[in-house]
Structures are given as C-alpha cells and as structure tokens.
The first five atom37 places (N, CA, C, CB, O) and aatype in JSON, in Angstrom:
{
  "aatype": [12, 14, 15, 5, 11, 15, 14, 16, 11, 1, 15, 14, 16, 11, 1, 15, 14, 5, 11, 7, 7, 11, 7, 0, 11, 1],
  "atom_mask": [
    [1, 1, 1, 1, 1],
    [1, 1, 1, 1, 1],
    [1, 1, 1, 1, 1],
    [1, 1, 1, 1, 1],
    [1, 1, 1, 1, 1],
    [1, 1, 1, 1, 1],
    [1, 1, 1, 1, 1],
    [1, 1, 1, 1, 1],
    [1, 1, 1, 1, 1],
    [1, 1, 1, 1, 1],
    [1, 1, 1, 1, 1],
    [1, 1, 1, 1, 1],
    [1, 1, 1, 1, 1],
    [1, 1, 1, 1, 1],
    [1, 1, 1, 1, 1],
    [1, 1, 1, 1, 1],
    [1, 1, 1, 1, 1],
    [1, 1, 1, 1, 1],
    [1, 1, 1, 1, 1],
    [1, 1, 1, 0, 1],
    [1, 1, 1, 0, 1],
    [1, 1, 1, 1, 1],
    [1, 1, 1, 0, 1],
    [1, 1, 1, 1, 1],
    [1, 1, 1, 1, 1],
    [1, 1, 1, 1, 1]
  ],
  "atom_positions": [
    [[3.84, -0.56, 10.93], [2.87, -1.35, 10.17], [1.52, -0.61, 10.03], [2.66, -2.72, 10.86], [0.88, -0.7, 8.98]],
    [[1.09, 0.1, 11.05], [-0.19, 0.83, 10.95], [-0.09, 1.93, 9.9], [-0.58, 1.43, 12.32], [-1.1, 2.34, 9.32]],
    [[1.11, 2.4, 9.67], [1.31, 3.48, 8.68], [0.98, 2.95, 7.28], [2.79, 4.04, 8.72], [0.43, 3.68, 6.45]],
    [[1.29, 1.71, 7.02], [1.03, 1.16, 5.67], [-0.49, 1.1, 5.42], [1.66, -0.28, 5.53], [-0.94, 1.27, 4.28]],
    [[-1.26, 0.86, 6.46], [-2.73, 0.76, 6.27], [-3.32, 2.15, 5.97], [-3.41, 0.13, 7.55], [-4.29, 2.27, 5.23]],
    [[-2.75, 3.15, 6.55], [-3.28, 4.53, 6.36], [-3.17, 4.97, 4.9], [-2.52, 5.54, 7.29], [-4.17, 5.32, 4.28]],
    [[-1.98, 4.96, 4.35], [-1.78, 5.4, 2.95], [-2.52, 4.49, 1.97], [-0.28, 5.44, 2.6], [-3.01, 4.94, 0.94]],
    [[-2.6, 3.25, 2.3], [-3.27, 2.3, 1.37], [-4.77, 2.61, 1.31], [-3.04, 0.81, 1.82], [-5.39, 2.52, 0.25]],
    [[-5.34, 2.95, 2.43], [-6.79, 3.22, 2.46], [-7.07, 4.62, 1.86], [-7.36, 3.12, 3.94], [-8.14, 4.86, 1.29]],
    [[-6.14, 5.5, 1.99], [-6.33, 6.9, 1.49], [-6.04, 6.96, 0.02], [-5.4, 7.92, 2.26], [-6.8, 7.56, -0.74]],
    [[-4.98, 6.37, -0.41], [-4.63, 6.49, -1.85], [-5.08, 5.24, -2.62], [-3.09, 6.7, -2.03], [-4.5, 4.17, -2.43]],
    [[-6.05, 5.35, -3.46], [-6.51, 4.2, -4.25], [-5.45, 3.8, -5.28], [-7.85, 4.51, -4.96], [-5.4, 2.65, -5.72]],
    [[-4.61, 4.76, -5.64], [-3.55, 4.42, -6.64], [-2.48, 3.56, -5.98], [-2.9, 5.73, -7.24], [-1.91, 2.7, -6.64]],
    [[-2.22, 3.78, -4.73], [-1.17, 2.99, -4.06], [-1.67, 1.55, -3.88], [-0.78, 3.63, -2.66], [-0.86, 0.63, -3.74]],
    [[-2.94, 1.35, -3.88], [-3.51, -0.02, -3.68], [-3.11, -0.91, -4.87], [-5.1, 0.03, -3.53], [-2.9, -2.11, -4.71]],
    [[-3.0, -0.31, -6.03], [-2.66, -1.11, -7.23], [-1.25, -1.71, -7.1], [-2.76, -0.23, -8.52], [-1.08, -2.92, -7.19]],
    [[-0.25, -0.86, -6.89], [1.14, -1.35, -6.81], [1.32, -2.23, -5.57], [2.15, -0.15, -6.76], [2.11, -3.18, -5.58]],
    [[0.6, -1.93, -4.54], [0.79, -2.74, -3.31], [0.27, -4.16, -3.53], [0.05, -2.07, -2.1], [0.79, -5.11, -2.96]],
    [[-0.73, -4.3, -4.34], [-1.31, -5.64, -4.57], [-0.29, -6.53, -5.31], [-2.65, -5.53, -5.41], [-0.19, -7.72, -5.04]],
    [[0.45, -5.94, -6.22], [1.42, -6.75, -7.0], [2.8, -6.7, -6.36], [0.0, 0.0, 0.0], [3.62, -7.6, -6.58]],
    [[3.08, -5.67, -5.6], [4.43, -5.55, -4.98], [4.3, -5.29, -3.49], [0.0, 0.0, 0.0], [4.78, -4.28, -2.98]],
    [[3.67, -6.19, -2.83], [3.5, -5.96, -1.37], [4.87, -6.05, -0.66], [2.5, -7.01, -0.74], [5.16, -5.28, 0.25]],
    [[5.69, -6.97, -1.09], [7.01, -7.14, -0.44], [7.95, -6.0, -0.86], [0.0, 0.0, 0.0], [8.85, -5.62, -0.12]],
    [[7.73, -5.48, -2.03], [8.64, -4.42, -2.52], [8.41, -3.14, -1.71], [8.43, -4.15, -4.07], [9.34, -2.38, -1.44]],
    [[7.18, -2.92, -1.34], [6.87, -1.67, -0.58], [7.44, -1.79, 0.85], [5.3, -1.41, -0.53], [7.87, -0.79, 1.44]],
    [[7.45, -2.97, 1.38], [7.92, -3.18, 2.77], [9.4, -3.0, 2.81], [7.53, -4.6, 3.3], [10.01, -3.13, 3.87]]
  ]
}
C-alpha cells in the first residue's frame, strides 16, 4: 500500500487515472 502513495506523489500523470480508476489500479 505504501508503494501506491510513492508513485502517485511522484507522477502527476498517474494521479489523473488513479482518481477515476482507483479500484482498477489496485
């Protein structure tokens, strides 16, 4: 779970897809 916070904070582009597909990334 801590790994998901790292890439999300580093990549601003990943924040977009994660906002709409949070369950899909998991």
